[in-house]
Short mmCIF file of C-alpha atoms in Angstrom, two decimals:
data_model
loop_
_atom_site.label_atom_id
_atom_site.label_comp_id
_atom_site.label_asym_id
_atom_site.label_seq_id
_atom_site.Cartn_x
_atom_site.Cartn_y
_atom_site.Cartn_z
CA MET A 1 125.88 116.83 106.86
CA PHE A 2 126.73 116.97 110.12
CA PHE A 3 129.89 115.32 112.17
CA PRO A 4 130.32 114.56 115.35
CA GLY A 5 131.26 117.57 117.96
CA TRP A 6 131.71 120.97 116.09
CA PHE A 7 131.69 122.03 112.68
CA SER A 8 131.92 124.91 110.19
CA VAL A 9 130.13 126.68 107.56
CA GLY A 10 132.16 129.42 106.05
CA GLU A 11 133.43 130.87 108.93
CA VAL A 12 130.69 130.03 111.90
CA THR A 13 131.31 127.30 113.91
CA PHE A 14 127.93 125.55 115.13
CA PRO A 15 128.08 122.94 117.70
CA GLU A 16 126.37 119.47 117.28
CA ARG A 17 122.53 119.37 117.32
CA LYS A 18 120.58 118.92 120.48
CA GLN A 19 119.40 115.11 120.90
CA GLY A 20 115.79 113.76 121.76
CA GLY A 21 112.73 115.60 121.22
CA ALA A 22 109.98 115.53 118.25
CA PRO A 23 111.06 115.67 115.31
CA GLY A 24 110.83 118.85 113.66
CA SER A 25 110.87 119.98 116.77
CA ARG A 26 113.10 123.36 118.67
CA ALA A 27 114.40 120.65 121.19
CA GLU A 28 115.86 118.63 118.52
CA GLY A 29 117.21 121.39 116.21
CA GLY A 30 113.85 122.07 113.49
CA PRO A 31 112.83 120.59 110.42
CA VAL A 32 116.47 120.67 109.48
CA GLY A 33 117.97 118.61 112.73
CA LEU A 34 120.33 122.17 113.90
CA PRO A 35 120.51 122.96 117.57
CA GLU A 36 118.78 126.07 119.07
CA ALA A 37 121.62 128.59 119.73
CA PRO A 38 120.68 131.37 121.98
CA ALA A 39 123.98 133.55 120.34
CA LEU A 40 126.65 132.61 118.82
CA SER A 41 129.86 134.53 117.06
CA ASP A 42 131.70 134.07 113.75
CA SER A 43 135.96 134.36 113.69
CA ARG A 44 135.16 138.42 113.28
CA GLY A 45 132.83 138.80 116.42
CA ALA A 46 129.87 139.08 114.54
CA ARG A 47 126.69 137.95 117.03
CA LEU A 48 124.47 135.50 115.75
CA THR A 49 120.77 134.24 117.27
CA GLY A 50 119.16 131.12 117.00
CA PHE A 51 118.07 129.54 112.82
CA ALA A 52 115.56 131.17 110.90
CA THR A 53 113.97 128.37 109.30
CA ASP A 54 112.11 127.53 105.70
CA GLY A 55 111.70 124.02 105.79
CA SER A 56 115.05 123.59 103.87
CA ILE A 57 117.04 125.96 104.40
CA ALA A 58 118.67 126.69 107.92
CA ARG A 59 119.89 131.04 108.34
CA PRO A 60 121.80 131.96 110.91
CA CYS A 61 120.94 135.72 111.47
CA VAL A 62 123.66 137.98 111.69
CA LEU A 63 122.86 140.52 114.30
CA GLY A 64 125.86 142.79 114.39
CA THR A 65 129.10 143.58 113.31
CA LYS A 66 132.22 145.06 113.88
CA ALA A 67 132.71 149.01 112.96
CA GLY A 68 132.64 149.40 109.20
CA GLU A 69 131.71 146.09 108.12
CA VAL A 70 128.84 144.74 106.03
CA PRO A 71 126.85 142.17 108.10
CA ARG A 72 126.74 138.70 106.07
CA ARG A 73 124.70 135.99 105.49
CA PHE A 74 125.48 132.05 106.26
CA VAL A 75 123.27 129.43 104.62
CA LEU A 76 123.67 125.89 105.55
CA LYS A 77 120.94 123.54 103.08
CA ALA A 78 120.06 120.10 104.56
CA LEU A 79 117.43 118.68 102.67
CA THR A 80 115.73 119.32 99.44
CA ILE A 81 112.96 117.07 97.41
CA PHE A 82 112.72 117.11 93.80
CA SER A 83 110.31 115.37 91.29
CA GLY A 84 109.84 114.72 87.74
CA ASN A 85 106.64 115.07 85.89
CA ALA A 86 105.43 111.34 86.79
CA ASN A 87 103.50 113.09 89.70
CA ARG A 88 104.32 116.47 90.58
CA GLU A 89 100.94 116.77 92.45
CA LEU A 90 102.06 113.94 94.97
CA ALA A 91 105.21 115.84 95.30
CA GLN A 92 104.13 119.01 96.68
CA SER A 93 102.09 117.25 99.21
CA ILE A 94 104.73 115.88 100.42
CA CYS A 95 106.78 118.91 100.60
CA ARG A 96 103.90 120.49 102.17
CA TYR A 97 103.76 118.06 105.13
CA VAL A 98 107.91 118.30 105.14
CA ASP A 99 107.20 122.03 105.63
CA THR A 100 110.20 122.45 102.54
CA PRO A 101 109.70 123.91 98.69
CA LEU A 102 109.74 121.79 96.19
CA GLY A 103 113.49 121.57 94.44
CA ASP A 104 113.89 123.59 91.66
CA ALA A 105 114.60 121.71 88.72
CA GLU A 106 114.05 121.49 85.12
CA VAL A 107 112.84 118.21 83.55
CA THR A 108 112.51 119.21 79.65
CA ARG A 109 112.85 117.02 76.11
CA PHE A 110 114.69 118.11 72.77
CA ALA A 111 112.93 117.82 70.25
CA ASP A 112 114.15 114.62 69.31
CA GLY A 113 112.37 112.71 72.49
CA GLU A 114 115.82 113.18 74.82
CA ILE A 115 115.10 114.28 77.89
CA TYR A 116 117.08 117.14 79.74
CA VAL A 117 117.65 117.58 83.30
CA GLU A 118 118.80 120.79 84.47
CA ILE A 119 118.69 120.99 88.40
CA LYS A 120 118.87 124.95 89.56
CA GLU A 121 120.01 125.07 92.51
CA ASN A 122 123.21 123.79 94.83
CA VAL A 123 122.87 120.64 96.20
CA ARG A 124 126.34 120.30 97.22
CA GLY A 125 126.32 117.89 100.27
CA VAL A 126 122.17 117.64 100.32
CA ASN A 127 120.08 114.98 101.05
CA CYS A 128 118.10 114.61 97.82
CA PHE A 129 114.80 112.73 97.27
CA VAL A 130 113.69 112.13 94.45
CA VAL A 131 109.93 111.86 93.76
CA GLN A 132 109.44 109.83 90.38
CA PRO A 133 106.83 106.91 90.13
CA THR A 134 107.59 104.48 87.44
CA CYS A 135 104.21 104.54 85.50
CA SER A 136 102.41 104.93 82.17
CA PRO A 137 104.23 106.57 80.08
CA VAL A 138 106.54 103.91 82.25
CA ASN A 139 109.63 104.17 80.31
CA ASP A 140 109.54 108.02 79.68
CA ASN A 141 109.11 108.25 83.57
CA LEU A 142 111.81 105.66 84.15
CA MET A 143 114.66 107.63 82.43
CA GLU A 144 113.51 110.65 83.92
CA LEU A 145 114.69 108.90 87.27
CA LEU A 146 117.74 108.03 86.12
CA VAL A 147 118.64 110.84 84.61
CA MET A 148 118.03 113.62 87.52
CA ILE A 149 119.89 110.82 89.73
CA ASP A 150 122.62 111.20 87.39
CA ALA A 151 122.69 115.15 87.18
CA LEU A 152 122.36 115.36 91.01
CA LYS A 153 125.44 112.49 91.68
CA ARG A 154 127.41 114.96 89.74
CA ALA A 155 126.11 118.11 91.10
CA SER A 156 128.01 116.61 94.57
CA ALA A 157 124.59 115.73 96.25
CA GLY A 158 124.90 114.40 100.03
CA THR A 159 123.00 111.13 99.24
CA ILE A 160 120.17 110.67 96.87
CA VAL A 161 116.72 108.52 97.36
CA ALA A 162 115.06 107.85 94.97
CA VAL A 163 111.40 107.88 96.04
CA ILE A 164 109.15 105.60 94.00
CA PRO A 165 105.99 105.20 94.85
CA TYR A 166 105.04 102.37 92.25
CA PHE A 167 107.64 100.73 90.98
CA GLY A 168 107.62 99.45 87.11
CA TYR A 169 108.09 96.58 85.87
CA ALA A 170 107.57 94.78 89.32
CA ARG A 171 105.49 91.95 87.96
CA GLN A 172 108.22 91.00 85.85
CA ASP A 173 110.21 89.57 88.81
CA ARG A 174 110.90 86.12 87.90
CA LYS A 175 111.04 83.70 84.80
CA SER A 176 107.80 82.44 84.46
CA LYS A 177 108.76 81.41 80.82
CA PRO A 178 111.97 79.87 79.35
CA ARG A 179 113.75 82.99 77.66
CA THR A 180 111.86 85.72 79.38
CA PRO A 181 114.09 88.33 81.35
CA ILE A 182 113.67 89.29 85.24
CA SER A 183 112.89 92.95 84.50
CA ALA A 184 112.47 94.50 87.76
CA ARG A 185 116.25 93.17 88.66
CA LEU A 186 117.68 95.28 85.59
CA VAL A 187 115.33 97.89 86.99
CA ALA A 188 116.97 97.03 90.41
CA ASP A 189 120.32 98.01 88.45
CA LEU A 190 119.81 100.79 86.73
CA LEU A 191 118.85 102.60 89.61
CA THR A 192 122.39 101.63 91.14
CA ALA A 193 124.50 102.26 88.22
CA ALA A 194 123.13 105.62 88.17
CA GLY A 195 124.45 107.20 91.77
CA VAL A 196 120.80 106.13 94.06
CA ASP A 197 121.76 105.33 97.87
CA ARG A 198 118.19 104.51 98.90
CA VAL A 199 114.97 103.34 97.63
CA LEU A 200 111.81 103.91 99.48
CA ALA A 201 108.51 101.87 97.87
CA ILE A 202 104.98 101.34 98.32
CA ASP A 203 103.54 97.91 98.21
CA LEU A 204 106.47 95.98 95.64
CA HIS A 205 104.17 93.77 93.92
CA ALA A 206 106.87 91.20 95.35
CA GLY A 207 108.59 91.46 98.13
CA GLN A 208 111.27 89.87 96.96
CA ILE A 209 112.22 92.70 94.86
CA GLN A 210 113.72 94.28 97.79
CA GLY A 211 116.51 91.34 97.16
CA PHE A 212 117.66 92.75 93.75
CA PHE A 213 119.33 95.99 95.37
CA SER A 214 122.68 96.32 96.61
CA ILE A 215 121.36 99.54 98.55
CA PRO A 216 119.01 100.12 101.08
CA VAL A 217 115.39 99.64 100.13
CA ASP A 218 112.63 100.38 102.38
CA HIS A 219 109.19 98.79 101.44
CA LEU A 220 106.65 101.17 102.60
CA TYR A 221 102.82 99.58 102.55
CA GLY A 222 99.48 101.74 101.70
CA MET A 223 97.83 99.58 104.43
CA PRO A 224 97.22 102.53 107.30
CA VAL A 225 96.00 104.65 104.47
CA LEU A 226 93.85 102.67 103.20
CA MET A 227 92.78 100.77 106.86
CA GLU A 228 92.12 104.31 108.04
CA TYR A 229 88.96 104.91 105.63
CA MET A 230 87.67 100.92 105.64
CA ARG A 231 87.83 101.29 109.54
CA SER A 232 85.29 104.59 109.73
CA ARG A 233 83.04 102.87 106.58
CA PHE A 234 83.05 98.97 107.18
CA THR A 235 82.88 96.61 110.25
CA SER A 236 83.81 93.25 111.74
CA ASP A 237 81.12 91.60 109.73
CA ALA A 238 82.18 92.20 106.44
CA VAL A 239 84.94 89.95 104.37
CA ILE A 240 88.11 90.54 102.53
CA VAL A 241 88.51 88.52 99.49
CA SER A 242 91.95 87.26 98.42
CA PRO A 243 90.88 87.93 94.16
CA ASP A 244 94.15 85.51 94.29
CA ALA A 245 96.35 82.62 96.23
CA GLY A 246 99.63 84.78 96.05
CA GLY A 247 97.58 87.74 97.85
CA VAL A 248 96.24 86.06 100.81
CA GLU A 249 99.24 87.16 102.63
CA ARG A 250 97.86 90.73 102.67
CA ALA A 251 94.39 90.04 102.78
CA ARG A 252 95.29 87.80 106.28
CA ALA A 253 96.70 91.22 107.37
CA TYR A 254 93.71 93.60 106.31
CA SER A 255 91.04 90.44 107.51
CA LYS A 256 93.23 90.73 111.09
CA ARG A 257 93.61 94.31 111.22
CA LEU A 258 89.38 95.24 111.18
CA GLY A 259 88.27 91.67 113.37
CA ALA A 260 87.09 90.16 109.74
CA SER A 261 86.92 86.76 108.14
CA LEU A 262 88.80 85.98 104.86
CA ALA A 263 87.77 84.78 101.55
CA ILE A 264 90.24 83.10 98.67
CA ILE A 265 89.12 83.45 95.33
CA ASP A 266 90.99 80.53 93.06
CA LYS A 267 91.51 81.56 89.52
CA ARG A 268 93.43 80.56 86.93
CA ARG A 269 95.41 83.20 84.02
CA PRO A 270 95.16 81.95 80.57
CA ALA A 271 97.18 85.15 78.92
CA PRO A 272 98.44 88.38 79.82
CA ASN A 273 95.66 90.31 81.77
CA VAL A 274 93.59 87.94 81.68
CA SER A 275 91.83 85.56 84.10
CA GLU A 276 89.39 83.11 85.00
CA VAL A 277 87.49 82.53 88.60
CA VAL A 278 87.20 78.87 89.31
CA ASN A 279 86.06 78.53 92.93
CA ILE A 280 85.47 80.72 95.83
CA ILE A 281 87.00 79.68 99.29
CA GLY A 282 85.16 81.56 102.28
CA ASP A 283 81.66 82.43 103.12
CA VAL A 284 80.27 85.93 101.54
CA ARG A 285 76.77 85.34 101.71
CA GLY A 286 74.77 88.06 103.09
CA ARG A 287 78.03 90.47 103.75
CA ASP A 288 80.00 93.35 102.95
CA ALA A 289 82.73 91.43 100.56
CA ILE A 290 85.94 93.88 100.40
CA ILE A 291 88.46 92.57 97.53
CA VAL A 292 91.94 93.51 98.25
CA ASP A 293 94.92 93.78 96.31
CA ASP A 294 98.18 95.94 95.39
CA MET A 295 97.30 96.97 92.19
CA VAL A 296 94.47 97.52 89.29
CA ASP A 297 95.27 97.46 85.85
CA THR A 298 92.86 96.60 83.48
CA ALA A 299 90.54 95.78 86.25
CA GLY A 300 89.87 92.56 84.83
CA THR A 301 90.89 90.03 87.29
CA LEU A 302 89.06 92.84 90.05
CA CYS A 303 85.49 92.97 88.22
CA ALA A 304 85.53 89.12 87.73
CA ALA A 305 86.33 88.56 91.29
CA ALA A 306 83.36 90.94 91.84
CA GLN A 307 80.87 89.16 89.74
CA ALA A 308 81.87 86.04 91.00
CA VAL A 309 81.35 87.19 95.13
CA MET A 310 77.90 88.48 94.06
CA ASP A 311 76.93 85.15 92.43
CA GLN A 312 78.21 83.76 95.63
CA GLY A 313 75.18 86.05 97.49
CA ALA A 314 77.35 88.75 98.96
CA ARG A 315 75.53 91.61 100.18
CA ALA A 316 77.40 94.33 98.14
CA VAL A 317 80.74 94.43 96.97
CA PHE A 318 83.86 96.94 97.44
CA ALA A 319 87.94 97.10 96.41
CA CYS A 320 90.66 98.92 97.77
CA ALA A 321 94.06 98.72 96.15
CA SER A 322 97.34 100.91 96.40
CA HIS A 323 97.84 101.87 92.95
CA GLY A 324 95.65 102.72 90.71
CA VAL A 325 97.10 101.75 87.02
CA LEU A 326 93.56 101.99 85.67
CA SER A 327 94.95 101.51 81.85
CA ASN A 328 91.92 100.91 79.48
CA PRO A 329 89.38 99.83 79.49
CA ALA A 330 89.35 99.17 83.21
CA LEU A 331 86.75 102.61 83.93
CA ASP A 332 84.49 101.02 81.73
CA ARG A 333 84.96 97.03 83.22
CA ILE A 334 84.43 99.28 86.65
CA MET A 335 81.21 101.19 85.66
CA ALA A 336 80.14 97.96 84.13
CA SER A 337 81.06 95.50 87.29
CA PRO A 338 78.75 94.89 90.56
CA LEU A 339 81.42 96.93 92.17
CA LYS A 340 79.97 99.55 94.40
CA GLU A 341 83.37 101.32 95.16
CA LEU A 342 86.74 101.03 94.29
CA ILE A 343 89.52 103.10 96.79
CA ILE A 344 92.71 103.51 95.93
CA THR A 345 95.75 105.96 96.88
CA ASP A 346 97.49 108.21 94.21
CA THR A 347 100.75 106.82 94.05
CA VAL A 348 99.66 106.97 90.24
CA THR A 349 98.75 110.39 89.14
CA PRO A 350 95.44 109.67 88.39
CA ARG A 351 93.49 110.84 84.77
CA VAL A 352 91.11 113.33 84.66
CA ALA A 353 88.62 110.39 84.28
CA VAL A 354 89.65 108.83 86.76
CA LYS A 355 88.97 111.81 88.76
CA GLU A 356 85.37 112.33 87.74
CA CYS A 357 84.36 108.26 88.36
CA PRO A 358 81.56 108.06 90.73
CA LYS A 359 82.77 104.20 91.59
CA ILE A 360 86.21 105.63 92.71
CA ARG A 361 87.81 107.13 95.20
CA ILE A 362 90.95 108.10 95.91
CA LEU A 363 93.38 108.76 99.13
CA SER A 364 97.22 110.10 99.81
CA VAL A 365 100.15 108.75 100.57
CA ALA A 366 101.59 111.86 101.30
CA ARG A 367 101.91 112.13 104.31
CA LEU A 368 103.19 108.64 104.89
CA LEU A 369 105.90 108.86 102.72
CA GLY A 370 106.18 112.58 104.35
CA GLU A 371 106.73 111.43 107.62
CA ALA A 372 109.09 108.66 106.07
CA VAL A 373 111.31 111.21 104.03
CA LYS A 374 111.38 113.29 107.52
CA ARG A 375 112.69 110.16 109.30
CA ILE A 376 115.28 109.11 106.58
CA HIS A 377 116.81 112.72 106.78
CA HIS A 378 116.99 112.59 110.76
CA GLY A 379 118.35 109.40 110.76
CA ASP A 380 115.04 108.13 112.23
CA SER A 381 113.64 104.64 112.67
CA ILE A 382 110.73 104.19 109.83
CA SER A 383 109.92 100.43 110.98
CA SER A 384 106.58 101.69 113.20
CA LEU A 385 105.54 103.10 109.29
CA PHE A 386 105.63 99.83 107.57
CA ILE A 387 102.61 98.59 109.35
#
């Protein structure tokens, strides 16, 4: 924790960190926000110089002590990133970007299936980030996240930020029929009751889910990651296709940044996970069509849209989505469809079959999330990451 003016760790007094400089630079105070100190002394006259850091830990190093005294080392921990079992690979990639080791936490299960969590390092006063998408198995991963948050709260963590790249239950954001739940609100209440201080998510299925929380929610988009690849792959001659009316705003944002035109598919959904294409609004003939969506689950909507676009005379059809859920039989449908390539991110842990699918390209959001983690930790603005 940083306080105005001077503050102490043990018997050593440190000045407030300097302002200015790039995040993580010496001018700003290093990756944990500590000052650059040429020489300091503790209450006994021991000489200190600078700080040796390894990302999450800053160590003032004792150069010398009074005669007959043993040198001491004072440790101030400021940032730790933990991970559940949902997407440990992504968490490790985020840690590499932030330049800090992954937090030491044991997340296991008892013989009857109950989840057991043990935080195996001191987190008192530490800014803790828990990386855990609530993807399949949704209930297990959600419960892991809740138990980890509770464990950190009871260990006196300074702040707890839930990093949820994929927010499960997001599609149940309203009452679509009588006597049905609003499960997204229930999940928000569970996270808040568990003790989380902030939520960091990517491409919520509905933006109004942010309003379900009574705590700050940083809602990032996968667009910067996907657009970086799309700009190198497509020209302004391509056409961006929205698979339904609800995705028009997202498709318009992609078309604006790529300088491409826009088309909309009018579809009907007679049953859950079942869709039927009725009409296509816009010209796709003789052009590369790119279908954009927030997620691909069973790929029924996507493959039906791809076939409809090809029937209208498109030269080739591609697709991109932030969340590659890809529940069965998604891969079989994608391989049998006219889709030339599906571009997804690693917000959901890709299965081996997904990684080996020749039609699927996986991009990483580790840099995007890592930069957000650094800025939240330092108290800097992350608004530039929203676009």
